[in-house]
XYZ file of C-alpha atoms in Angstrom:
124
model
C 64.156 -7.236 -126.329
C 67.595 -8.027 -127.085
C 69.932 -10.719 -125.253
C 73.766 -10.092 -125.314
C 76.394 -12.670 -123.753
C 79.496 -11.973 -124.611
C 82.874 -14.708 -123.741
C 86.120 -14.721 -124.274
C 87.630 -12.548 -121.940
C 90.963 -13.451 -120.175
C 94.385 -13.027 -118.425
C 96.914 -12.276 -121.886
C 100.232 -10.633 -121.630
C 101.060 -7.418 -123.439
C 101.835 -7.841 -126.657
C 99.428 -11.572 -126.896
C 96.202 -11.699 -128.016
C 92.789 -12.409 -127.215
C 89.256 -12.966 -129.342
C 85.777 -11.983 -127.902
C 82.553 -12.729 -128.870
C 79.436 -11.826 -128.624
C 76.125 -13.871 -129.117
C 73.193 -11.939 -129.451
C 69.746 -13.309 -129.528
C 65.178 -12.315 -129.015
C 64.362 -9.229 -131.295
C 67.819 -9.526 -133.359
C 66.423 -8.224 -136.427
C 65.641 -4.896 -134.908
C 69.619 -4.580 -134.543
C 71.081 -2.214 -137.415
C 74.452 -2.343 -135.122
C 76.215 -3.926 -132.544
C 79.345 -2.713 -131.201
C 82.182 -3.349 -127.899
C 82.665 -0.905 -124.816
C 84.907 -0.801 -122.157
C 85.078 0.286 -119.105
C 88.043 0.466 -117.006
C 88.491 1.117 -112.929
C 87.692 4.352 -112.108
C 87.297 5.214 -116.292
C 83.947 6.462 -117.924
C 82.841 3.655 -120.639
C 84.366 4.183 -123.869
C 83.747 3.010 -127.382
C 85.709 0.688 -129.058
C 84.137 -0.210 -132.797
C 80.644 -1.272 -134.206
C 79.637 -2.858 -136.959
C 76.533 -2.581 -138.705
C 74.398 -5.221 -139.609
C 72.692 -5.095 -142.783
C 76.321 -3.860 -144.728
C 79.399 -4.579 -142.078
C 80.363 -1.196 -141.775
C 82.991 -0.821 -139.211
C 84.006 2.083 -137.440
C 86.884 1.897 -134.529
C 88.615 4.705 -131.899
C 91.588 5.602 -132.591
C 93.204 3.704 -129.213
C 92.555 0.533 -131.028
C 93.036 0.553 -134.798
C 95.428 -1.301 -135.901
C 95.219 -3.824 -133.706
C 91.580 -4.615 -133.113
C 89.364 -5.984 -135.463
C 84.991 -6.489 -135.253
C 83.560 -8.800 -137.899
C 80.244 -10.548 -137.326
C 78.609 -13.579 -138.023
C 75.056 -12.613 -139.764
C 73.341 -16.317 -139.342
C 75.131 -16.883 -135.886
C 73.774 -13.603 -134.238
C 77.623 -12.728 -133.917
C 80.439 -10.578 -133.543
C 83.489 -11.126 -133.002
C 86.368 -8.547 -131.560
C 89.947 -9.841 -132.655
C 92.872 -7.943 -129.494
C 95.886 -8.158 -130.893
C 98.832 -6.543 -129.910
C 97.451 -6.118 -126.085
C 98.504 -3.215 -124.075
C 98.280 -2.976 -120.210
C 96.052 0.230 -120.954
C 93.294 -1.824 -122.907
C 92.555 -3.900 -119.234
C 88.865 -2.676 -118.971
C 85.698 -5.117 -118.430
C 84.736 -5.280 -122.569
C 80.598 -4.806 -122.775
C 78.723 -5.620 -126.303
C 75.971 -3.093 -127.097
C 73.333 -2.861 -129.905
C 72.046 -0.253 -131.569
C 68.577 -0.219 -133.163
C 68.793 3.460 -134.561
C 71.267 4.557 -137.683
C 70.921 7.539 -136.143
C 73.065 8.849 -133.653
C 76.690 9.027 -132.236
C 78.549 6.247 -130.478
C 77.962 6.939 -127.274
C 76.393 4.539 -124.547
C 73.601 6.385 -124.576
C 72.515 5.783 -128.522
C 73.073 1.444 -127.384
C 69.136 0.204 -126.352
C 70.670 -3.290 -125.056
C 74.540 -4.377 -123.183
C 75.835 -7.830 -122.396
C 76.419 -8.045 -118.603
C 80.308 -7.866 -119.839
C 83.645 -9.824 -119.951
C 87.112 -9.192 -117.987
C 90.136 -8.425 -120.262
C 92.617 -8.187 -118.669
C 96.477 -7.635 -119.716
C 99.256 -7.884 -117.177
C 102.492 -9.661 -117.659
């Protein structure tokens, strides 16, 4: 089992920045990649970004490319999501997720473990 705990959400003005953290615990050695999803009210959960644990390879959704940066701190078992140039449409609950398999698409069902989520609200 892997436990994930997100933090860093909050209220920010358009154009502002936030940095989210996700601390992983438990059987973290089984994790191949950690990623971020988000879900806005009335919408399906969507992929944001992920990073592989062994090599640090990153992948971003088109909607956040150039604005968001995912990174990892392996000794701390922590993944970060630096969010810059935030837009109102970025408003959502952001979830940290872990994937144990290197195979599969970046869909919610491909991730084995989930955090409880942290609210990000972009509004003036």
